[in-house]
Short mmCIF file of C-alpha atoms in Angstrom, two decimals:
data_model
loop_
_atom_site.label_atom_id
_atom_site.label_comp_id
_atom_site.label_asym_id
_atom_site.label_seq_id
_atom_site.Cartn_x
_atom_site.Cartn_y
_atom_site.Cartn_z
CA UNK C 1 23.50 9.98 26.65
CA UNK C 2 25.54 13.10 25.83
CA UNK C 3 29.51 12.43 25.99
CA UNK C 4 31.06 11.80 22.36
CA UNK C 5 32.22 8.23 23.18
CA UNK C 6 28.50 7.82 23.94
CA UNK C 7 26.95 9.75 20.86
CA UNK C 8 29.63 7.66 18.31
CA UNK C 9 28.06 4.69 19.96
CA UNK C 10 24.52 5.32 18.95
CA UNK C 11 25.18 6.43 16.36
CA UNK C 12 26.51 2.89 15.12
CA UNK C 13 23.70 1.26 16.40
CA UNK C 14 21.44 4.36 14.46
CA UNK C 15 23.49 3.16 11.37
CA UNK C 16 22.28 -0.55 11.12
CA UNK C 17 18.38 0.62 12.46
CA UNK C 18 18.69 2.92 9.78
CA UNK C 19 19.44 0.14 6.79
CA UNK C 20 16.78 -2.26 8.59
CA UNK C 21 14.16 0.32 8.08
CA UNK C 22 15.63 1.08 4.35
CA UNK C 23 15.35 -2.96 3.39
CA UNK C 24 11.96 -2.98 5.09
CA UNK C 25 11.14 -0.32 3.25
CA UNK C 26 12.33 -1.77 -0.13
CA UNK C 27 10.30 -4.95 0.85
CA UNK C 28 6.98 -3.33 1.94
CA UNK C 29 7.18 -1.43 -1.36
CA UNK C 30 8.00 -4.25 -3.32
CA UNK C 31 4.91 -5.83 -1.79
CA UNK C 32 2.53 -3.46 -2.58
CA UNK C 33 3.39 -2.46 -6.13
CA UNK C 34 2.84 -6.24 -6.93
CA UNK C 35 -0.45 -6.19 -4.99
CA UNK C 36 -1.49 -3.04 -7.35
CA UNK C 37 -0.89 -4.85 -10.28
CA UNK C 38 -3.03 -8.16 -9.27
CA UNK C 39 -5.70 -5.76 -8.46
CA UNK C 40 -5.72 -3.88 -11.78
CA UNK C 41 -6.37 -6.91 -13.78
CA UNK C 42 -9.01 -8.31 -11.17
CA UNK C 43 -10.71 -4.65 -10.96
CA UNK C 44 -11.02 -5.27 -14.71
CA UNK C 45 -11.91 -8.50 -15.13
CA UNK C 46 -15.03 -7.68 -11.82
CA UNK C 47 -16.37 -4.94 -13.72
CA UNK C 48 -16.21 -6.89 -17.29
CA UNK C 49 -18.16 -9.45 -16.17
CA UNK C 50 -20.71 -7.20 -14.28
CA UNK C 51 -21.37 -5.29 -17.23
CA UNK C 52 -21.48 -8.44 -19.54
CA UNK C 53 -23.91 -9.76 -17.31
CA UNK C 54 -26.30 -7.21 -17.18
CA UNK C 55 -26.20 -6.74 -20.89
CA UNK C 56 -27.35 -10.88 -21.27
CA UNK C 57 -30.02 -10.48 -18.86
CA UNK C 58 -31.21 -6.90 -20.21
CA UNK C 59 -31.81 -9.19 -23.77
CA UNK C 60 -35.40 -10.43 -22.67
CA UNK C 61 -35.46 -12.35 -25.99
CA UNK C 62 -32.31 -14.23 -25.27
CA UNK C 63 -33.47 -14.70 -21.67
CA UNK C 64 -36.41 -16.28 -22.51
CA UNK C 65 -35.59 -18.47 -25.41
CA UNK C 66 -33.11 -20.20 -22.43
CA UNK C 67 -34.81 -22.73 -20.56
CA UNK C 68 -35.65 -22.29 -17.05
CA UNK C 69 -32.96 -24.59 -15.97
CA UNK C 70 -30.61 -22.84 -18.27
CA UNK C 71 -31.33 -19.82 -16.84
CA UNK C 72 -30.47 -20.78 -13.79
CA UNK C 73 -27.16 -22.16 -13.99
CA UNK C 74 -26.18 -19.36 -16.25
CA UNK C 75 -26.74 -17.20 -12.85
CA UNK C 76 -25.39 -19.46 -10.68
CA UNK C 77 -22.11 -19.79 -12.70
CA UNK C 78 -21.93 -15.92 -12.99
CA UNK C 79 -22.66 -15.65 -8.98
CA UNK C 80 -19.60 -18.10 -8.11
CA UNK C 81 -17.24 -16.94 -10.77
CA UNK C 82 -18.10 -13.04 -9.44
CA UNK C 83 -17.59 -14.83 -5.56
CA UNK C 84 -14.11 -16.05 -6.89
CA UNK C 85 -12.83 -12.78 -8.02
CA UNK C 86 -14.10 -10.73 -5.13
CA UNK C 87 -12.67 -12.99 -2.85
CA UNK C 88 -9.38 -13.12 -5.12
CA UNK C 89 -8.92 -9.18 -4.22
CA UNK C 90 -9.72 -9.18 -1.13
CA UNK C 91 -6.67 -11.10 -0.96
CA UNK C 92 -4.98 -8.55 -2.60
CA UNK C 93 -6.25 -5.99 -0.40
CA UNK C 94 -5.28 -7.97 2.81
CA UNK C 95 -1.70 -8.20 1.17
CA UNK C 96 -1.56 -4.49 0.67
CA UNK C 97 -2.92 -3.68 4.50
CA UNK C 98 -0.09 -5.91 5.48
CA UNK C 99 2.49 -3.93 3.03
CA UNK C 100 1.50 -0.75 5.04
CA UNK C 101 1.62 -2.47 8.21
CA UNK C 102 5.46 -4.09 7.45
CA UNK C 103 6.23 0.05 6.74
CA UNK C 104 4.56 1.24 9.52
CA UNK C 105 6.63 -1.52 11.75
CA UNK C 106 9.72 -1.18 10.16
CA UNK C 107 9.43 3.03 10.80
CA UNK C 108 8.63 2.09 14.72
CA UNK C 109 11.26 -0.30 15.43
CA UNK C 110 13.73 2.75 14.09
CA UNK C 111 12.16 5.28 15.74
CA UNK C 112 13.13 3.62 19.03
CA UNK C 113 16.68 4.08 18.65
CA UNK C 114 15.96 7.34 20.28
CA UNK C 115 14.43 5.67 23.49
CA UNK C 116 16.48 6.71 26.37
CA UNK C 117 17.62 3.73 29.03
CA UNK C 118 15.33 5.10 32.01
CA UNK C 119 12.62 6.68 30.10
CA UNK C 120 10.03 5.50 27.12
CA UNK C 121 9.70 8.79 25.32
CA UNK C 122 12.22 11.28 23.77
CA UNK C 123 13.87 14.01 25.05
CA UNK C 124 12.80 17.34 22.41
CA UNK C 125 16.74 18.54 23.38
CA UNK C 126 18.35 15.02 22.48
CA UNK C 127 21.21 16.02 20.61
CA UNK C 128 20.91 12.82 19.19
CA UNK C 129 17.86 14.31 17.36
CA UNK C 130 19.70 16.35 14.41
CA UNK C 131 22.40 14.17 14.24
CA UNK C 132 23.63 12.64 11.05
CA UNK C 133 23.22 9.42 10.95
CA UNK C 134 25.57 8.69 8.16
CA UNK C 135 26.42 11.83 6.12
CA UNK C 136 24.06 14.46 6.64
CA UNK C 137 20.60 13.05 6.91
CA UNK C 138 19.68 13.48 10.67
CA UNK C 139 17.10 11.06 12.58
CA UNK C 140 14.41 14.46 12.52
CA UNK C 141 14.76 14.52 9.05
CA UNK C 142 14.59 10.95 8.40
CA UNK C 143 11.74 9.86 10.62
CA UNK C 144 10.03 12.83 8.95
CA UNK C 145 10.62 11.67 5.53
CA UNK C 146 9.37 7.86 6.28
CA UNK C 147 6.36 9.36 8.39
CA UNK C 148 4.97 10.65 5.59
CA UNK C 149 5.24 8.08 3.28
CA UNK C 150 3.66 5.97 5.41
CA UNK C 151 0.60 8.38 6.26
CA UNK C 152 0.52 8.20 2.17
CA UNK C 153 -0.28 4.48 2.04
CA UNK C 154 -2.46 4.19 4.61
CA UNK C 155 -4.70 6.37 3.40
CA UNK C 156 -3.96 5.16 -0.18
CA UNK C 157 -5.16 1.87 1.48
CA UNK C 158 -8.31 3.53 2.52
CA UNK C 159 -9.10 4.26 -1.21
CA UNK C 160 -8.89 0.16 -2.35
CA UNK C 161 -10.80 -1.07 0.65
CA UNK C 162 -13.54 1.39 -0.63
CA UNK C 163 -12.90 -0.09 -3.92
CA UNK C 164 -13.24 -3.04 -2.76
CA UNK C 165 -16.45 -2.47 -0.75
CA UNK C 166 -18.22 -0.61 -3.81
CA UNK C 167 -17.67 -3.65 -5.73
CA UNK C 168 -18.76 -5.90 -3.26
CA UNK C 169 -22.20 -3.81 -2.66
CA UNK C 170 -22.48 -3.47 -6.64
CA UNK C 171 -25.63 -1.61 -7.42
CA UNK C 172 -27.05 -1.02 -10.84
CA UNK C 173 -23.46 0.93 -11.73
CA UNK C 174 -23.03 1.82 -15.37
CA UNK C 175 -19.54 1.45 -16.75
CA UNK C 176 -18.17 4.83 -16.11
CA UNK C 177 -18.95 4.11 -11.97
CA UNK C 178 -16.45 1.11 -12.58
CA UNK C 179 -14.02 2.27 -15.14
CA UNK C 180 -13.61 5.45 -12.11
CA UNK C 181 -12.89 2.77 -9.96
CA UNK C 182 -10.37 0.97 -12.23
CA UNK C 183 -8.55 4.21 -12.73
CA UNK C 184 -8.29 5.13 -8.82
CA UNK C 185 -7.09 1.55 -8.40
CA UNK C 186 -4.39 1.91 -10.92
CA UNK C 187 -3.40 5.50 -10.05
CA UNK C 188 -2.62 4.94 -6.48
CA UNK C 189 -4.59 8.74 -6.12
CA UNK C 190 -2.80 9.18 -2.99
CA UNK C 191 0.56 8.43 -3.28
CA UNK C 192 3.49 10.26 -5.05
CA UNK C 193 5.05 7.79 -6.45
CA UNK C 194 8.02 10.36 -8.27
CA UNK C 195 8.69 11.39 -4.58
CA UNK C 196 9.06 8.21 -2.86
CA UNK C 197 11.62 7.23 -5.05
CA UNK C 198 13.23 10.66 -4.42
CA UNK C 199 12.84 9.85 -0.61
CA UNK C 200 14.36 6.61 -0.84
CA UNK C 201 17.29 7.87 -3.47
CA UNK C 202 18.21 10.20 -1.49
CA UNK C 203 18.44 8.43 2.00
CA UNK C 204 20.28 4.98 -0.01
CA UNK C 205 23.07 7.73 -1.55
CA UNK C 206 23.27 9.18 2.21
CA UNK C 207 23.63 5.73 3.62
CA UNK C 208 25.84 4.70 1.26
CA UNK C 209 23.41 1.84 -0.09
CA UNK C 210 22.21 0.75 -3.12
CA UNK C 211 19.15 0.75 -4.39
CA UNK C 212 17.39 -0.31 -7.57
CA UNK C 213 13.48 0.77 -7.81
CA UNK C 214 12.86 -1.48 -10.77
#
């Protein structure tokens, strides 16, 4: 693909695979920010009830002055409400694995505008490479951009399945092991979230589409 009627062609087509990966992006994003918020308040409410259990059965005199039967449901309740609430975010961590994999699709499925008719890879010379798409963001630069946004969340990802693993496997944690894990959760440690917006600004405004990251 190299004459001009040819390169105003694709780059049509590059045009609407461009705005599918945007909304995809908008979506995935969408998606996981919501997912991060669940978490927080379940990553709370885990290690609250952790701690408040251990400090009931550290008090030997309250312990004892339950009856045995007592004692045992009290355990048995705390056992399936701590069940309920792991299982609740590892919902919420499924839901974020699938945010990254929705952004890792949607970054694919552009990427193969560049696919040539009789071939499966790209060319390194294709023209077609530092082309503007719309205005003056080229496919290089915009598969560049998206790449590493996407590298960002998956290994952000990484960092809650840990989470989520650690408090799963609890040990005898004191509260600064879990309020270290509250704050990663929140923080998303990984992941600038001042320059994705900046990312995703700047290709909308190039695109000519709009975007609201509320």
């Amino acid at each position: 693909m190299s004459t001009p009627l040819e390169l105003r062609n694709w780059r049509k087509g590059a045009q609407r695979s461009l705005r599918l990966l945007f909304n995809g992006m908008v979506k995935a994003l969408g998606e996981w920010k919501a997912g991060v918020a669940q978490g927080k308040i379940l990553t709370t409410d885990i290690a609250n009830l952790i701690l408040e259990y251990r400090c009931i059965e550290k008090d030997a005199a309250l312990m004892d002055s339950l009856p045995l039967d007592a004692r045992s449901i009290f355990q048995s309740r705390y056992t399936m409400k701590l069940q309920r609430k792991l299982d609740s975010l590892r919902m919420i961590v499924e839901a974020l694995a699938n945010a990254c994999a929705s952004m890792s699709k949607a970054l694919e499925d552009f990427k193969t505008i560049l696919l040539c008719d009789d071939e499966s890879d790209t060319h390194l010379g294709d023209p077609r490479l530092d082309m503007a798409i719309c205005t003056s963001l080229t496919f290089r630069q915009i598969s560049l951009l998206f790449d590493d946004i996407v590298e960002k969340y998956q290994r952000e990802l990484g960092i809650k399945q840990k989470i989520l693993d650690d408090f799963c496997n609890d040990g005898q944690h004191d509260e600064a092991f879990y309020q270290v894990h509250i704050t990663a959760w929140m923080t998303d440690v990984e992941i600038d979230s001042n320059r994705v917006q900046h990312v995703m600004r700047d290709v909308a405004l190039d695109a000519g589409m709009p975007y609201n990251n509320e």
